[in-house]
mmCIF file of C-alpha atoms in Angstrom:
data_model
loop_
_atom_site.group_PDB
_atom_site.id
_atom_site.type_symbol
_atom_site.label_atom_id
_atom_site.label_comp_id
_atom_site.label_asym_id
_atom_site.label_seq_id
_atom_site.Cartn_x
_atom_site.Cartn_y
_atom_site.Cartn_z
ATOM 1 C CA MET A 1 212.617 -38.059 40.930
ATOM 2 C CA PHE A 2 212.590 -37.992 44.728
ATOM 3 C CA LEU A 3 215.600 -38.902 46.834
ATOM 4 C CA PHE A 4 214.666 -39.598 50.459
ATOM 5 C CA LEU A 5 217.250 -39.042 53.201
ATOM 6 C CA LEU A 6 216.439 -41.294 56.146
ATOM 7 C CA PRO A 7 217.680 -41.156 59.761
ATOM 8 C CA TYR A 8 220.125 -43.350 61.621
ATOM 9 C CA SER A 9 219.052 -45.119 64.799
ATOM 10 C CA ARG A 10 221.429 -45.740 67.666
ATOM 11 C CA LEU A 11 218.650 -47.777 69.259
ATOM 12 C CA GLN A 12 219.094 -51.226 67.747
ATOM 13 C CA LYS A 13 217.792 -54.756 68.196
ATOM 14 C CA LYS A 14 220.050 -57.760 68.665
ATOM 15 C CA LEU A 15 218.776 -59.890 65.807
ATOM 16 C CA VAL A 16 220.293 -62.570 63.598
ATOM 17 C CA PHE A 17 219.023 -63.314 60.077
ATOM 18 C CA LYS A 18 220.836 -66.382 58.732
ATOM 19 C CA ASN A 19 219.958 -65.633 55.109
ATOM 20 C CA CYS A 20 221.295 -62.069 55.239
ATOM 21 C CA ASP A 21 223.692 -61.105 52.462
ATOM 22 C CA GLU A 22 227.004 -59.670 53.661
ATOM 23 C CA SER A 23 226.793 -56.828 51.170
ATOM 24 C CA ARG A 24 226.186 -53.467 52.835
ATOM 25 C CA PHE A 25 224.706 -51.816 49.733
ATOM 26 C CA THR A 26 226.735 -48.701 50.370
ATOM 27 C CA LEU A 27 228.339 -46.496 47.732
ATOM 28 C CA GLU A 28 231.319 -47.904 45.880
ATOM 29 C CA GLU A 29 233.330 -44.829 46.843
ATOM 30 C CA PHE A 30 232.568 -45.388 50.530
ATOM 31 C CA GLU A 31 233.160 -49.126 50.695
ATOM 32 C CA PRO A 32 236.871 -49.083 51.726
ATOM 33 C CA LEU A 33 236.216 -46.364 54.320
ATOM 34 C CA ALA A 34 233.191 -48.185 55.714
ATOM 35 C CA ARG A 35 235.057 -51.490 56.019
ATOM 36 C CA SER A 36 237.883 -49.792 57.892
ATOM 37 C CA ILE A 37 235.510 -48.100 60.351
ATOM 38 C CA GLU A 38 233.584 -51.345 60.754
ATOM 39 C CA LYS A 39 236.739 -53.182 61.883
ATOM 40 C CA GLU A 40 237.264 -50.656 64.641
ATOM 41 C CA PHE A 41 233.739 -50.489 66.044
ATOM 42 C CA VAL A 42 231.929 -53.759 65.292
ATOM 43 C CA LYS A 43 232.217 -56.570 67.849
ATOM 44 C CA ASP A 44 229.157 -58.666 66.963
ATOM 45 C CA HIS A 45 229.149 -59.602 63.281
ATOM 46 C CA SER A 46 225.698 -61.227 63.240
ATOM 47 C CA LEU A 47 223.676 -59.636 60.469
ATOM 48 C CA ALA A 48 220.096 -58.395 60.139
ATOM 49 C CA PRO A 49 218.374 -56.033 57.673
ATOM 50 C CA LEU A 50 218.740 -52.394 58.652
ATOM 51 C CA TYR A 51 214.976 -51.843 58.692
ATOM 52 C CA ARG A 52 214.624 -54.640 61.271
ATOM 53 C CA ARG A 53 217.766 -53.706 63.214
ATOM 54 C CA PHE A 54 216.917 -50.042 63.783
ATOM 55 C CA ARG A 55 214.319 -49.448 66.471
ATOM 56 C CA ASN A 56 213.782 -45.704 66.851
ATOM 57 C CA VAL A 57 210.383 -44.112 66.298
ATOM 58 C CA PHE A 58 210.891 -43.559 62.569
ATOM 59 C CA TRP A 59 211.806 -47.160 61.721
ATOM 60 C CA GLU A 60 209.268 -48.723 64.060
ATOM 61 C CA SER A 61 206.541 -46.551 62.491
ATOM 62 C CA LEU A 62 207.655 -47.199 58.919
ATOM 63 C CA GLU A 63 207.155 -50.977 59.402
ATOM 64 C CA LEU A 64 208.926 -51.762 56.166
ATOM 65 C CA TRP A 65 208.599 -55.492 56.881
ATOM 66 C CA VAL A 66 204.817 -55.424 56.379
ATOM 67 C CA LEU A 67 204.731 -53.286 53.235
ATOM 68 C CA PRO A 68 204.082 -54.801 49.791
ATOM 69 C CA PRO A 69 207.235 -55.702 47.811
ATOM 70 C CA PRO A 70 206.724 -52.925 45.199
ATOM 71 C CA VAL A 71 206.549 -50.320 47.997
ATOM 72 C CA VAL A 72 209.674 -51.710 49.661
ATOM 73 C CA ARG A 73 211.433 -51.651 46.301
ATOM 74 C CA TYR A 74 210.416 -48.021 45.715
ATOM 75 C CA ILE A 75 211.792 -46.963 49.107
ATOM 76 C CA GLU A 76 214.954 -49.015 48.604
ATOM 77 C CA GLU A 77 215.687 -47.564 45.173
ATOM 78 C CA ASN A 78 214.990 -43.940 46.107
ATOM 79 C CA SER A 79 216.478 -43.654 49.599
ATOM 80 C CA TRP A 80 219.739 -43.426 51.482
ATOM 81 C CA VAL A 81 220.056 -43.973 55.220
ATOM 82 C CA LEU A 82 222.715 -42.093 57.156
ATOM 83 C CA SER A 83 225.105 -44.262 59.149
ATOM 84 C CA PRO A 84 228.152 -43.375 61.270
ATOM 85 C CA LEU A 85 229.672 -46.716 60.215
ATOM 86 C CA TYR A 86 228.898 -46.765 56.502
ATOM 87 C CA GLY A 87 228.218 -43.149 55.605
ATOM 88 C CA LEU A 88 225.197 -43.944 53.480
ATOM 89 C CA VAL A 89 223.498 -47.302 53.231
ATOM 90 C CA LYS A 90 220.315 -48.772 51.779
ATOM 91 C CA PRO A 91 217.247 -49.553 53.959
ATOM 92 C CA THR A 92 217.411 -53.316 53.271
ATOM 93 C CA ALA A 93 221.177 -53.594 53.774
ATOM 94 C CA CYS A 94 222.306 -56.332 56.146
ATOM 95 C CA ILE A 95 224.217 -54.744 58.997
ATOM 96 C CA PRO A 96 225.695 -55.896 62.329
ATOM 97 C CA PHE A 97 224.566 -54.806 65.772
ATOM 98 C CA ALA A 98 226.658 -51.679 66.369
ATOM 99 C CA PRO A 99 224.903 -48.841 68.256
ATOM 100 C CA VAL A 100 227.663 -46.365 67.486
ATOM 101 C CA SER A 101 227.336 -42.643 68.192
ATOM 102 C CA TRP A 102 228.134 -39.963 65.625
ATOM 103 C CA LYS A 103 230.363 -38.470 68.354
ATOM 104 C CA GLU A 104 232.754 -41.433 68.381
ATOM 105 C CA PHE A 105 236.235 -40.655 67.104
ATOM 106 C CA TYR A 106 237.907 -42.191 64.082
ATOM 107 C CA GLY A 107 241.146 -40.944 62.544
ATOM 108 C CA GLY A 108 241.233 -37.958 64.892
ATOM 109 C CA LYS A 109 237.735 -36.769 63.924
ATOM 110 C CA THR A 110 234.227 -37.483 65.097
ATOM 111 C CA LEU A 111 232.382 -39.815 62.758
ATOM 112 C CA MET A 112 230.091 -36.879 61.966
ATOM 113 C CA ASP A 113 232.999 -34.734 60.778
ATOM 114 C CA PHE A 114 234.657 -37.665 59.033
ATOM 115 C CA TRP A 115 231.616 -38.492 56.916
ATOM 116 C CA LYS A 116 230.668 -34.863 56.323
ATOM 117 C CA GLU A 117 233.783 -34.354 54.219
ATOM 118 C CA HIS A 118 233.153 -37.450 52.106
ATOM 119 C CA ILE A 119 229.388 -37.046 51.694
ATOM 120 C CA ARG A 120 229.648 -33.388 50.716
ATOM 121 C CA ASN A 121 232.359 -34.237 48.174
ATOM 122 C CA LEU A 122 230.005 -36.750 46.577
ATOM 123 C CA SER A 123 226.868 -34.610 46.821
ATOM 124 C CA LYS A 124 226.894 -33.596 43.156
ATOM 125 C CA LYS A 125 226.758 -37.226 42.068
ATOM 126 C CA LEU A 126 224.184 -38.130 44.693
ATOM 127 C CA LEU A 127 221.787 -35.213 44.370
ATOM 128 C CA SER A 128 221.895 -34.000 40.765
ATOM 129 C CA GLU A 129 218.484 -34.061 39.069
ATOM 130 C CA LYS A 130 216.849 -35.209 42.322
ATOM 131 C CA VAL A 131 214.250 -33.540 44.518
ATOM 132 C CA VAL A 132 215.658 -34.214 47.969
ATOM 133 C CA VAL A 133 213.129 -35.093 50.668
ATOM 134 C CA SER A 134 214.763 -34.807 54.068
ATOM 135 C CA PHE A 135 213.470 -36.808 57.018
ATOM 136 C CA LEU A 136 216.565 -35.837 58.982
ATOM 137 C CA GLY A 137 217.201 -33.358 61.741
ATOM 138 C CA LYS A 138 218.801 -30.082 60.668
ATOM 139 C CA PRO A 139 222.331 -30.964 61.903
ATOM 140 C CA TYR A 140 222.366 -34.047 59.676
ATOM 141 C CA GLU A 141 221.191 -32.199 56.574
ATOM 142 C CA LYS A 142 224.487 -30.298 56.798
ATOM 143 C CA LEU A 143 226.312 -33.490 55.877
ATOM 144 C CA PHE A 144 225.087 -32.863 52.315
ATOM 145 C CA ASP A 145 225.809 -30.030 49.916
ATOM 146 C CA LEU A 146 222.199 -29.417 48.961
ATOM 147 C CA LYS A 147 222.999 -26.804 46.305
ATOM 148 C CA TYR A 148 223.384 -29.671 43.833
ATOM 149 C CA ALA A 149 219.810 -30.894 44.263
ATOM 150 C CA LYS A 150 217.174 -30.062 41.687
ATOM 151 C CA GLY A 151 214.839 -29.191 44.556
ATOM 152 C CA PHE A 152 214.400 -29.599 48.285
ATOM 153 C CA LEU A 153 211.158 -30.796 49.881
ATOM 154 C CA SER A 154 210.329 -30.708 53.585
ATOM 155 C CA PHE A 155 207.251 -31.221 55.739
ATOM 156 C CA GLU A 156 205.846 -29.467 58.793
ATOM 157 C CA TYR A 157 203.085 -30.972 60.909
ATOM 158 C CA TYR A 158 200.578 -29.220 63.165
ATOM 159 C CA ARG A 159 198.248 -30.884 65.640
ATOM 160 C CA LYS A 160 195.444 -28.387 66.165
ATOM 161 C CA GLU A 161 197.440 -25.170 66.689
ATOM 162 C CA GLN A 162 200.676 -26.729 67.932
ATOM 163 C CA LYS A 163 203.623 -27.569 65.716
ATOM 164 C CA VAL A 164 204.769 -31.169 66.161
ATOM 165 C CA LYS A 165 208.297 -30.905 67.553
ATOM 166 C CA LEU A 166 209.361 -34.543 67.108
ATOM 167 C CA PRO A 167 207.722 -35.574 63.849
ATOM 168 C CA TYR A 168 209.521 -38.872 63.161
ATOM 169 C CA LYS A 169 206.317 -40.942 63.192
ATOM 170 C CA HIS A 170 204.836 -38.434 60.796
ATOM 171 C CA TYR A 171 207.878 -38.665 58.547
ATOM 172 C CA ALA A 172 207.448 -42.426 58.384
ATOM 173 C CA TYR A 173 203.753 -42.213 57.501
ATOM 174 C CA THR A 174 204.480 -39.555 54.880
ATOM 175 C CA LEU A 175 207.153 -41.694 53.235
ATOM 176 C CA ARG A 176 204.839 -44.693 53.216
ATOM 177 C CA TYR A 177 202.071 -42.705 51.553
ATOM 178 C CA ILE A 178 204.314 -41.262 48.848
ATOM 179 C CA ALA A 179 205.773 -44.705 48.141
ATOM 180 C CA GLU A 180 202.423 -46.522 48.143
ATOM 181 C CA LYS A 181 200.847 -44.011 45.751
ATOM 182 C CA ASN A 182 204.052 -43.298 43.792
ATOM 183 C CA LEU A 183 203.276 -39.581 44.010
ATOM 184 C CA SER A 184 204.957 -36.925 41.929
ATOM 185 C CA LEU A 185 205.884 -33.427 43.096
ATOM 186 C CA SER A 186 202.613 -32.105 41.652
ATOM 187 C CA GLU A 187 200.498 -34.605 43.621
ATOM 188 C CA LEU A 188 201.606 -33.856 47.159
ATOM 189 C CA GLU A 189 198.222 -32.410 48.138
ATOM 190 C CA LYS A 190 196.893 -35.998 48.164
ATOM 191 C CA ILE A 191 198.950 -37.013 51.197
ATOM 192 C CA ASN A 192 196.882 -37.970 54.229
ATOM 193 C CA PHE A 193 197.179 -40.360 57.160
ATOM 194 C CA TYR A 194 195.100 -40.699 60.338
ATOM 195 C CA ASP A 195 193.460 -37.245 60.269
ATOM 196 C CA TYR A 196 196.464 -35.327 58.940
ATOM 197 C CA LYS A 197 195.819 -33.605 55.639
ATOM 198 C CA VAL A 198 197.737 -31.130 53.533
ATOM 199 C CA GLU A 199 196.746 -27.604 54.507
ATOM 200 C CA SER A 200 199.045 -25.701 52.161
ATOM 201 C CA ILE A 201 202.132 -26.034 49.986
ATOM 202 C CA ARG A 202 204.571 -23.175 49.647
ATOM 203 C CA SER A 203 207.417 -22.977 47.164
ATOM 204 C CA VAL A 204 210.218 -20.429 46.984
ATOM 205 C CA ASP A 205 212.854 -20.923 44.309
ATOM 206 C CA ASN A 206 213.658 -24.650 44.431
ATOM 207 C CA LYS A 207 212.454 -25.207 48.018
ATOM 208 C CA THR A 208 208.999 -26.557 48.809
ATOM 209 C CA VAL A 209 207.406 -26.893 52.237
ATOM 210 C CA VAL A 210 204.264 -28.967 52.747
ATOM 211 C CA PHE A 211 202.195 -27.973 55.788
ATOM 212 C CA MET A 212 200.004 -30.715 57.237
ATOM 213 C CA ARG A 213 197.426 -30.278 59.976
ATOM 214 C CA SER A 214 195.501 -32.632 62.251
ATOM 215 C CA GLU A 215 192.328 -31.932 64.188
ATOM 216 C CA GLY A 216 193.789 -34.008 67.015
ATOM 217 C CA ARG A 217 191.544 -37.051 66.805
ATOM 218 C CA TYR A 218 194.472 -39.470 67.088
ATOM 219 C CA GLU A 219 197.400 -39.495 69.514
ATOM 220 C CA ILE A 220 200.337 -39.351 67.095
#
């Protein structure tokens, strides 16, 4: 089973959804910590779903709000989103407007260092028997102790001969495709979007890298 690790967005929209549940859908172990941090940093308690609140390239490209309910449910059930306020939270969680940096201090530590200790301590529970698919930057992967994962899957994208350096749109389209088709690890060669197609898949031990290439017909 895949476990997708999805990125935080400091870019956020000021939205209010009146029917938003106050539950944050975070881990039970993190709930007291998250509530304490929330009290210190949150000024506006109006709620909106995370996938509508976040507005960086990944979340704007994922467009979770237009996807069919079964696809949304798949992503919800198989993903965690990093958050400097909540540690880990679900994509449909209702959250306040709080564009907090990972560099903010709480309890004498940056929020990055604070959550690193707690997430790594819970990594065995989170990652066991899962193939982790990271759509995070390298510094954020270090928040997890990946040795507990059954496998680790990553993607590299090439447009003509150039490696895509900021692939967050591509991450979003890849996640959508996997979720829409409910692909297994053995079906990754089917992934395609715009004119990106799988060129090769390389596995060493429990790590798999999927290389995707575009002929450059589309500007993504």
